[in-house]
Short mmCIF file of C-alpha atoms and ligand atoms in Angstrom, two decimals:
data_model
loop_
_atom_site.label_atom_id
_atom_site.label_comp_id
_atom_site.label_asym_id
_atom_site.label_seq_id
_atom_site.Cartn_x
_atom_site.Cartn_y
_atom_site.Cartn_z
CA MET Y 1 0.00 0.00 0.00
CA THR Y 2 1.35 3.42 -0.86
CA ALA Y 3 0.30 5.88 1.76
CA LEU Y 4 -1.78 8.97 1.09
CA LEU Y 5 -0.36 10.69 4.15
CA GLU Y 6 3.21 10.12 5.29
CA ILE Y 7 4.49 11.65 8.50
CA ARG Y 8 8.16 11.19 9.30
CA GLY Y 9 10.01 12.14 12.46
CA ALA Y 10 7.47 14.77 13.50
CA ARG Y 11 8.72 16.86 16.43
CA ARG Y 12 7.16 19.81 18.21
CA ARG Y 13 8.32 21.30 21.50
CA PHE Y 14 6.51 23.93 23.50
CA ALA Y 15 8.00 26.19 26.14
CA THR Y 16 6.27 25.79 29.49
CA PRO Y 17 5.52 28.81 31.71
CA GLU Y 18 7.81 27.19 34.31
CA GLY Y 19 10.76 27.75 31.96
CA GLY Y 20 11.13 24.16 30.73
CA HIS Y 21 10.04 22.43 27.55
CA ILE Y 22 7.47 19.81 26.72
CA ALA Y 23 7.80 17.53 23.71
CA ALA Y 24 4.22 17.52 22.41
CA LEU Y 25 5.46 15.44 19.46
CA ASP Y 26 8.60 13.44 20.10
CA GLY Y 27 9.38 11.72 16.80
CA VAL Y 28 6.16 10.49 15.23
CA ASP Y 29 6.12 8.33 12.07
CA LEU Y 30 2.68 7.59 10.67
CA ASP Y 31 1.27 6.45 7.31
CA VAL Y 32 -2.40 6.71 6.39
CA GLY Y 33 -3.85 4.94 3.34
CA GLY Y 34 -6.15 6.69 0.88
CA ASN Y 35 -9.34 5.07 2.14
CA GLU Y 36 -8.38 4.37 5.72
CA PHE Y 37 -10.08 5.33 8.97
CA VAL Y 38 -7.25 5.94 11.44
CA THR Y 39 -7.90 6.99 15.02
CA LEU Y 40 -5.42 8.78 17.25
CA LEU Y 41 -6.16 7.68 20.79
CA GLY Y 42 -4.45 8.54 24.03
CA PRO Y 43 -4.69 10.34 27.35
CA SER Y 44 -5.08 14.08 27.66
CA GLY Y 45 -1.91 15.94 26.67
CA CYS Y 46 -0.32 13.07 24.70
CA GLY Y 47 -0.10 15.15 21.49
CA LYS Y 48 -3.19 14.13 19.48
CA THR Y 49 -4.37 17.65 18.68
CA THR Y 50 -0.83 18.85 18.01
CA LEU Y 51 -0.35 16.06 15.46
CA LEU Y 52 -3.67 16.90 13.79
CA ARG Y 53 -2.78 20.59 13.68
CA ALA Y 54 0.61 19.77 12.16
CA ILE Y 55 -1.18 17.86 9.38
CA SER Y 56 -3.64 20.70 8.77
CA GLY Y 57 -0.90 23.33 8.86
CA PHE Y 58 -2.21 25.26 11.87
CA GLU Y 59 0.90 24.14 13.73
CA GLN Y 60 4.48 24.21 12.42
CA LEU Y 61 6.81 21.29 13.16
CA ASP Y 62 10.27 21.80 14.67
CA GLY Y 63 11.47 18.76 12.77
CA GLY Y 64 10.25 16.03 10.44
CA SER Y 65 7.91 16.14 7.48
CA VAL Y 66 4.28 15.74 6.42
CA ARG Y 67 3.64 14.53 2.88
CA LEU Y 68 0.38 14.05 1.03
CA ASP Y 69 0.52 11.98 -2.14
CA GLY Y 70 4.28 12.30 -1.98
CA ALA Y 71 4.26 16.12 -1.92
CA ASP Y 72 5.72 17.93 1.08
CA LEU Y 73 3.01 20.04 2.75
CA GLY Y 74 5.48 22.01 4.86
CA ALA Y 75 5.38 25.17 2.78
CA LEU Y 76 1.62 25.15 2.12
CA PRO Y 77 -0.65 27.32 4.28
CA PRO Y 78 -3.68 25.52 5.80
CA PHE Y 79 -6.21 26.70 3.23
CA ARG Y 80 -4.10 25.40 0.31
CA ARG Y 81 -3.90 21.86 1.69
CA PRO Y 82 -6.28 19.31 0.09
CA LEU Y 83 -7.76 18.38 3.44
CA ASN Y 84 -10.21 19.75 5.95
CA THR Y 85 -10.78 19.70 9.70
CA VAL Y 86 -13.88 19.16 11.82
CA PHE Y 87 -13.52 20.57 15.32
CA GLN Y 88 -15.23 19.64 18.55
CA SER Y 89 -16.92 23.04 18.72
CA TYR Y 90 -18.59 22.98 15.33
CA ALA Y 91 -17.77 26.67 14.83
CA LEU Y 92 -20.80 27.28 12.61
CA PHE Y 93 -21.72 30.81 11.61
CA GLY Y 94 -24.87 31.52 13.61
CA HIS Y 95 -26.18 34.28 11.36
CA MET Y 96 -25.91 32.21 8.17
CA THR Y 97 -28.28 29.50 6.98
CA VAL Y 98 -27.19 25.88 7.02
CA ALA Y 99 -26.72 25.96 3.25
CA ARG Y 100 -24.46 29.02 3.39
CA ASN Y 101 -22.45 27.52 6.24
CA VAL Y 102 -21.88 24.44 4.11
CA GLY Y 103 -21.17 26.37 0.91
CA TYR Y 104 -18.96 29.04 2.42
CA ALA Y 105 -15.69 27.56 1.13
CA LEU Y 106 -17.13 27.34 -2.38
CA GLU Y 107 -18.40 30.91 -2.16
CA VAL Y 108 -14.94 32.14 -1.18
CA ARG Y 109 -13.49 30.30 -4.16
CA GLY Y 110 -16.02 31.98 -6.41
CA VAL Y 111 -17.51 28.84 -8.02
CA ASP Y 112 -20.48 29.43 -10.31
CA ARG Y 113 -24.01 29.35 -8.92
CA ALA Y 114 -25.04 26.02 -10.49
CA THR Y 115 -21.97 24.21 -9.17
CA TYR Y 116 -22.47 25.83 -5.78
CA GLU Y 117 -26.11 24.68 -5.53
CA ARG Y 118 -25.26 21.18 -6.69
CA GLU Y 119 -22.28 20.66 -4.38
CA VAL Y 120 -24.07 22.06 -1.32
CA GLY Y 121 -27.10 19.90 -2.09
CA GLN Y 122 -24.93 16.80 -2.40
CA ALA Y 123 -23.02 17.52 0.79
CA LEU Y 124 -26.25 18.01 2.75
CA GLU Y 125 -27.67 14.82 1.29
CA LYS Y 126 -24.57 12.85 2.28
CA VAL Y 127 -25.02 13.79 5.91
CA GLY Y 128 -28.79 13.28 5.87
CA LEU Y 129 -29.80 16.95 6.05
CA SER Y 130 -31.52 17.44 2.68
CA GLY Y 131 -34.28 19.98 3.05
CA MET Y 132 -32.72 21.71 6.07
CA GLY Y 133 -30.60 24.15 4.09
CA ALA Y 134 -32.76 27.19 4.87
CA ARG Y 135 -32.58 26.79 8.66
CA LYS Y 136 -30.23 28.61 10.97
CA PRO Y 137 -27.88 26.52 13.16
CA SER Y 138 -29.87 27.58 16.24
CA GLN Y 139 -32.90 25.77 14.79
CA LEU Y 140 -31.08 22.42 14.77
CA SER Y 141 -30.31 19.76 17.35
CA GLY Y 142 -26.75 19.10 18.50
CA GLY Y 143 -26.45 16.06 16.24
CA GLN Y 144 -27.78 18.01 13.26
CA ARG Y 145 -25.28 20.80 13.89
CA GLN Y 146 -22.53 18.22 13.97
CA ARG Y 147 -23.75 17.01 10.57
CA VAL Y 148 -23.66 20.57 9.19
CA ALA Y 149 -20.04 20.82 10.31
CA LEU Y 150 -19.36 17.54 8.50
CA ALA Y 151 -21.13 18.67 5.33
CA ARG Y 152 -19.12 21.88 5.38
CA ALA Y 153 -15.89 19.89 5.76
CA ILE Y 154 -16.60 17.56 2.82
CA VAL Y 155 -18.20 20.03 0.39
CA ALA Y 156 -14.89 20.87 -1.30
CA LYS Y 157 -14.06 17.15 -1.68
CA PRO Y 158 -10.92 16.88 0.44
CA ARG Y 159 -8.61 13.85 0.13
CA LEU Y 160 -8.31 13.66 3.86
CA LEU Y 161 -10.60 14.69 6.68
CA LEU Y 162 -9.21 15.45 10.13
CA LEU Y 163 -11.63 15.21 13.04
CA ASP Y 164 -10.70 16.38 16.54
CA GLU Y 165 -13.08 14.84 19.08
CA PRO Y 166 -16.08 15.81 16.94
CA LEU Y 167 -18.55 13.76 18.95
CA SER Y 168 -17.55 14.58 22.49
CA ALA Y 169 -20.26 17.24 22.95
CA LEU Y 170 -23.04 14.76 22.15
CA ASP Y 171 -24.88 12.57 24.63
CA ARG Y 172 -24.10 8.86 24.67
CA ASN Y 173 -26.92 7.57 22.46
CA LEU Y 174 -26.44 10.20 19.80
CA ARG Y 175 -22.71 9.71 19.94
CA GLN Y 176 -23.05 5.99 19.28
CA GLN Y 177 -25.40 6.68 16.37
CA MET Y 178 -23.03 9.27 14.92
CA GLN Y 179 -20.08 6.88 15.29
CA LEU Y 180 -21.76 4.44 12.93
CA GLU Y 181 -22.89 7.23 10.58
CA LEU Y 182 -19.39 8.68 10.40
CA LYS Y 183 -17.85 5.32 9.65
CA ASP Y 184 -20.45 4.80 6.93
CA LEU Y 185 -19.86 8.28 5.50
CA GLN Y 186 -16.12 7.68 5.36
CA HIS Y 187 -16.77 4.46 3.47
CA ARG Y 188 -19.10 6.11 0.96
CA LEU Y 189 -16.81 9.09 0.37
CA GLY Y 190 -13.84 6.80 -0.11
CA ILE Y 191 -11.47 9.29 1.51
CA ALA Y 192 -9.14 8.98 4.50
CA PHE Y 193 -10.22 10.04 7.99
CA VAL Y 194 -7.83 10.81 10.83
CA PHE Y 195 -10.03 10.93 13.88
CA VAL Y 196 -8.99 11.99 17.38
CA THR Y 197 -10.61 10.72 20.56
CA HIS Y 198 -9.66 9.82 24.09
CA ASP Y 199 -12.55 7.35 24.26
CA GLN Y 200 -11.21 3.85 23.66
CA GLU Y 201 -14.63 2.37 22.93
CA GLU Y 202 -15.15 4.96 20.22
CA ALA Y 203 -11.75 4.14 18.74
CA LEU Y 204 -12.43 0.41 18.66
CA THR Y 205 -15.90 0.88 17.12
CA MET Y 206 -14.93 3.14 14.25
CA SER Y 207 -11.37 2.54 13.16
CA ASP Y 208 -9.55 0.47 10.59
CA ARG Y 209 -6.45 1.23 12.62
CA VAL Y 210 -5.96 2.58 16.12
CA VAL Y 211 -2.84 4.62 16.90
CA LEU Y 212 -2.29 4.83 20.62
CA MET Y 213 -0.16 7.80 21.64
CA ARG Y 214 1.66 8.44 24.86
CA ALA Y 215 3.72 11.53 25.73
CA GLY Y 216 4.33 12.63 22.15
CA ARG Y 217 5.11 9.18 20.78
CA ILE Y 218 3.22 6.31 19.22
CA GLU Y 219 3.06 3.56 21.82
CA GLN Y 220 1.36 0.99 19.58
CA GLN Y 221 -0.73 0.89 16.42
CA GLY Y 222 -2.81 -1.84 14.85
CA SER Y 223 -6.31 -3.03 14.03
CA PRO Y 224 -8.81 -2.66 16.88
CA ARG Y 225 -8.72 -6.42 17.49
CA ASP Y 226 -4.94 -6.52 17.43
CA ILE Y 227 -4.50 -3.67 19.85
CA TYR Y 228 -7.19 -5.09 22.16
CA ARG Y 229 -5.99 -8.70 22.06
CA ARG Y 230 -2.24 -8.13 21.78
CA PRO Y 231 -1.24 -5.06 23.77
CA ARG Y 232 2.54 -4.56 23.83
CA SER Y 233 2.77 -2.91 27.19
CA ARG Y 234 1.00 -2.44 30.48
CA PHE Y 235 0.06 1.08 29.36
CA VAL Y 236 -1.75 -0.21 26.26
CA ALA Y 237 -3.41 -3.12 28.09
CA GLU Y 238 -4.79 -0.78 30.72
CA PHE Y 239 -5.77 2.03 28.36
CA ILE Y 240 -7.70 -0.21 25.96
CA GLY Y 241 -10.55 -1.79 27.90
CA GLU Y 242 -10.47 -3.53 31.22
CA THR Y 243 -7.90 -6.16 31.82
CA ASN Y 244 -6.36 -8.36 34.50
CA LEU Y 245 -2.58 -8.20 34.66
CA PHE Y 246 -0.56 -10.87 36.47
CA SER Y 247 3.12 -10.46 37.26
CA ILE Y 248 4.52 -13.97 37.12
CA THR Y 249 7.73 -15.94 37.12
CA VAL Y 250 7.89 -18.79 34.62
CA GLU Y 251 8.32 -22.13 36.45
CA ARG Y 252 8.40 -24.61 33.62
CA ILE Y 253 7.47 -25.24 30.00
CA GLU Y 254 5.17 -28.17 29.30
CA GLY Y 255 3.78 -29.20 25.92
CA GLY Y 256 3.66 -25.76 24.31
CA LEU Y 257 2.43 -24.08 27.49
CA ALA Y 258 4.29 -22.25 30.20
CA VAL Y 259 3.36 -22.42 33.84
CA GLY Y 260 3.83 -19.10 35.59
CA ARG Y 261 3.37 -18.29 39.24
CA THR Y 262 2.47 -15.02 40.91
CA ALA Y 263 4.17 -13.85 44.10
CA GLN Y 264 1.09 -15.10 45.98
CA GLY Y 265 1.49 -18.58 44.51
CA LEU Y 266 -1.32 -18.46 41.96
CA ALA Y 267 -0.43 -20.72 38.99
CA LEU Y 268 -1.27 -19.57 35.45
CA TRP Y 269 -1.03 -21.43 32.14
CA LEU Y 270 0.18 -19.35 29.21
CA PRO Y 271 1.27 -19.82 25.61
CA ALA Y 272 4.95 -20.75 25.91
CA ALA Y 273 6.17 -18.82 22.86
CA GLY Y 274 9.23 -16.77 23.78
CA LEU Y 275 9.20 -17.74 27.46
CA ARG Y 276 11.87 -19.66 29.37
CA PRO Y 277 11.98 -20.96 32.94
CA GLY Y 278 13.02 -18.39 35.53
CA GLN Y 279 11.89 -15.43 33.42
CA SER Y 280 9.64 -12.69 34.81
CA ALA Y 281 6.68 -11.69 32.65
CA VAL Y 282 3.33 -9.94 32.78
CA ALA Y 283 0.31 -11.86 31.50
CA ALA Y 284 -2.97 -10.21 30.52
CA LEU Y 285 -6.40 -11.83 30.60
CA ARG Y 286 -9.57 -9.89 29.74
CA PRO Y 287 -12.63 -10.20 32.02
CA ALA Y 288 -14.53 -12.02 29.26
CA ASP Y 289 -11.80 -14.66 28.96
CA PHE Y 290 -12.83 -16.36 32.19
CA THR Y 291 -15.45 -18.96 32.96
CA LEU Y 292 -16.73 -19.26 36.51
CA GLU Y 293 -16.63 -23.02 36.81
CA ASP Y 294 -14.37 -26.01 36.36
CA GLY Y 295 -11.18 -23.98 36.42
CA ASP Y 296 -8.25 -24.17 38.80
CA ILE Y 297 -8.28 -20.64 40.23
CA ALA Y 298 -10.33 -21.02 43.39
CA GLY Y 299 -11.80 -17.87 44.83
CA GLN Y 300 -14.86 -16.05 46.04
CA VAL Y 301 -17.01 -13.34 44.46
CA SER Y 302 -16.23 -10.19 46.41
CA ARG Y 303 -18.18 -7.58 44.44
CA SER Y 304 -20.73 -7.58 41.66
CA VAL Y 305 -21.44 -4.64 39.34
CA TYR Y 306 -24.60 -4.66 37.24
CA LEU Y 307 -24.07 -3.50 33.65
CA GLY Y 308 -27.34 -4.44 31.96
CA SER Y 309 -27.05 -7.72 30.06
CA ASP Y 310 -23.68 -8.37 31.70
CA LEU Y 311 -22.41 -8.46 35.24
CA HIS Y 312 -18.93 -7.48 36.22
CA LEU Y 313 -17.75 -9.73 39.01
CA PHE Y 314 -14.68 -9.19 41.17
CA VAL Y 315 -13.27 -12.47 42.35
CA ARG Y 316 -10.81 -12.67 45.23
CA PRO Y 317 -8.47 -15.62 44.64
CA ASN Y 318 -8.00 -17.87 47.67
CA ALA Y 319 -4.26 -17.75 46.96
CA GLY Y 320 -4.33 -13.98 47.56
CA GLY Y 321 -3.32 -11.14 45.31
CA PRO Y 322 -5.48 -8.59 43.50
CA GLU Y 323 -9.11 -9.28 42.66
CA ILE Y 324 -9.72 -10.76 39.21
CA ARG Y 325 -12.37 -9.04 37.10
CA VAL Y 326 -14.70 -11.43 35.30
CA THR Y 327 -17.60 -10.76 32.93
CA ALA Y 328 -20.68 -12.92 33.45
CA ARG Y 329 -24.11 -12.97 31.83
CA ASP Y 330 -26.84 -11.57 34.04
CA ARG Y 331 -29.24 -14.49 34.29
CA ALA Y 332 -30.72 -16.84 36.88
CA GLY Y 333 -27.94 -18.60 38.75
CA ALA Y 334 -25.35 -15.85 38.21
CA PRO Y 335 -23.16 -16.03 41.30
CA GLU Y 336 -23.78 -13.53 44.08
CA VAL Y 337 -21.30 -11.90 46.39
CA GLY Y 338 -19.79 -14.55 48.68
CA THR Y 339 -20.25 -17.45 46.22
CA PRO Y 340 -17.18 -19.68 45.81
CA VAL Y 341 -16.10 -20.01 42.16
CA SER Y 342 -13.33 -21.79 40.31
CA LEU Y 343 -12.16 -19.60 37.43
CA GLY Y 344 -11.09 -21.24 34.22
CA TYR Y 345 -9.78 -19.88 30.94
CA ASP Y 346 -8.32 -21.04 27.67
CA PRO Y 347 -4.52 -20.64 28.03
CA ALA Y 348 -4.45 -19.52 24.37
CA ALA Y 349 -6.42 -16.41 25.42
CA ALA Y 350 -3.69 -15.36 27.84
CA HIS Y 351 -1.41 -12.77 26.34
CA VAL Y 352 2.13 -12.15 27.56
CA LEU Y 353 3.14 -8.49 27.30
CA GLU Y 354 6.26 -7.73 25.28
CA GLU Y 355 7.30 -5.20 27.89
CA ALA Y 356 7.23 -6.60 31.42
N1 LIG I 1 0.36 26.31 22.15
C1 LIG I 1 0.87 25.60 23.14
N2 LIG I 1 1.75 26.12 24.03
C2 LIG I 1 2.30 25.41 25.02
N3 LIG I 1 2.03 24.09 25.23
C3 LIG I 1 1.16 23.49 24.39
C4 LIG I 1 0.53 24.21 23.32
N4 LIG I 1 -0.29 23.34 22.66
C5 LIG I 1 -0.17 22.17 23.29
N5 LIG I 1 0.69 22.24 24.33
C6 LIG I 1 1.10 21.14 25.23
O1 LIG I 1 1.49 20.04 24.41
C7 LIG I 1 1.02 18.82 24.93
C8 LIG I 1 0.16 18.12 23.91
O2 LIG I 1 -1.03 18.86 23.74
P1 LIG I 1 -2.22 18.37 22.79
O3 LIG I 1 -3.22 19.46 22.74
O4 LIG I 1 -1.66 17.91 21.50
O5 LIG I 1 -2.80 17.12 23.61
P2 LIG I 1 -4.07 16.19 23.31
O6 LIG I 1 -3.55 14.80 23.21
O7 LIG I 1 -4.85 16.73 22.18
O8 LIG I 1 -4.89 16.31 24.68
P3 LIG I 1 -6.50 16.38 24.93
O9 LIG I 1 -6.98 14.95 24.91
O10 LIG I 1 -6.58 16.96 26.29
O11 LIG I 1 -7.11 17.25 23.89
C9 LIG I 1 0.29 19.17 26.22
O12 LIG I 1 1.18 18.98 27.29
C10 LIG I 1 -0.05 20.62 26.05
O13 LIG I 1 -0.13 21.26 27.30
MG1 LIG I 2 -6.78 17.56 21.99
#
């Protein structure tokens, strides 16, 4: 795959009021394909917005390069770049109609009336707002305003759309609906999206590829499944969904499996690949990986959290050590607090972190 967007060695430092420096971008390499939905995910302050602004040209890099279709964007001002940005605050013009908000970029370019009408009509149709062109933004719901901002961003047919937490102002139901709509829109437009969020669920739902950032660097990138099932580090495992981490020492290797033991004496079976006796490692098991019966981790349910169709159980192992989080279906016979359980799991589901 040749990349549409190629970022190499991107660096950006900011002076802090305390007299020091912070590396908002500390050497970022990133490729984005022409029809790819890539999400930048990471905690507050990790550099997501700075990276997006460097792509759009609102921020200059101290080092490195941004290329689109092989051409260096460094010298191009934001408005000359074949891309567009959707911000969290939709920044619509309140005194203009929806149609004029959407068509503003075309108006500035001086396109003829027929083209203008056609393109605005098509953009509104793509976001499901046909017939709303004459309204003012104040006469729309939050979700509809978000769609106007989207229509405005796609009207000039960019190659790449940058979206900085565009859904974070919406309530949960609307946000989930818009997540699916956005993904669908990206598919129909056939252009690349670089989407920023700090919501891991949102990232997993929408993306072809998730790029997890930490302190100005890319910590790990991969498909949602890959990054969820095969986190490299403790940071990734804990940032992406809930997980149980076990610090173990490998005791022995037996028929393709390793037996590890925690400091409390809890034995765990793991895929043996790359492990040798005596080694320290961290193993990750997701709450849904466990069954509550017929396993060899004996314990007792210590807490139960109701989540709707699922229950989240905390199980205190008899051997000691931290509680193990387990997902269970909420149905008759689901164990209550105090019930003894014996947790089982498929050793193949256990994942050993690359970075202990
Ligand atoms: N103009 C600026 N001047 C000084 N420091 C800045 C500036 N812009 C960003 N920073 C700092 O750079 C770091 C990265 O900021 P950035 O806005 O990229 O984070 P983010 O990942 O988008 O965070 P959030 O999820 O909170 O939006 C932060 O420590 C921030 O304080
Ligand atoms: Mg930000």
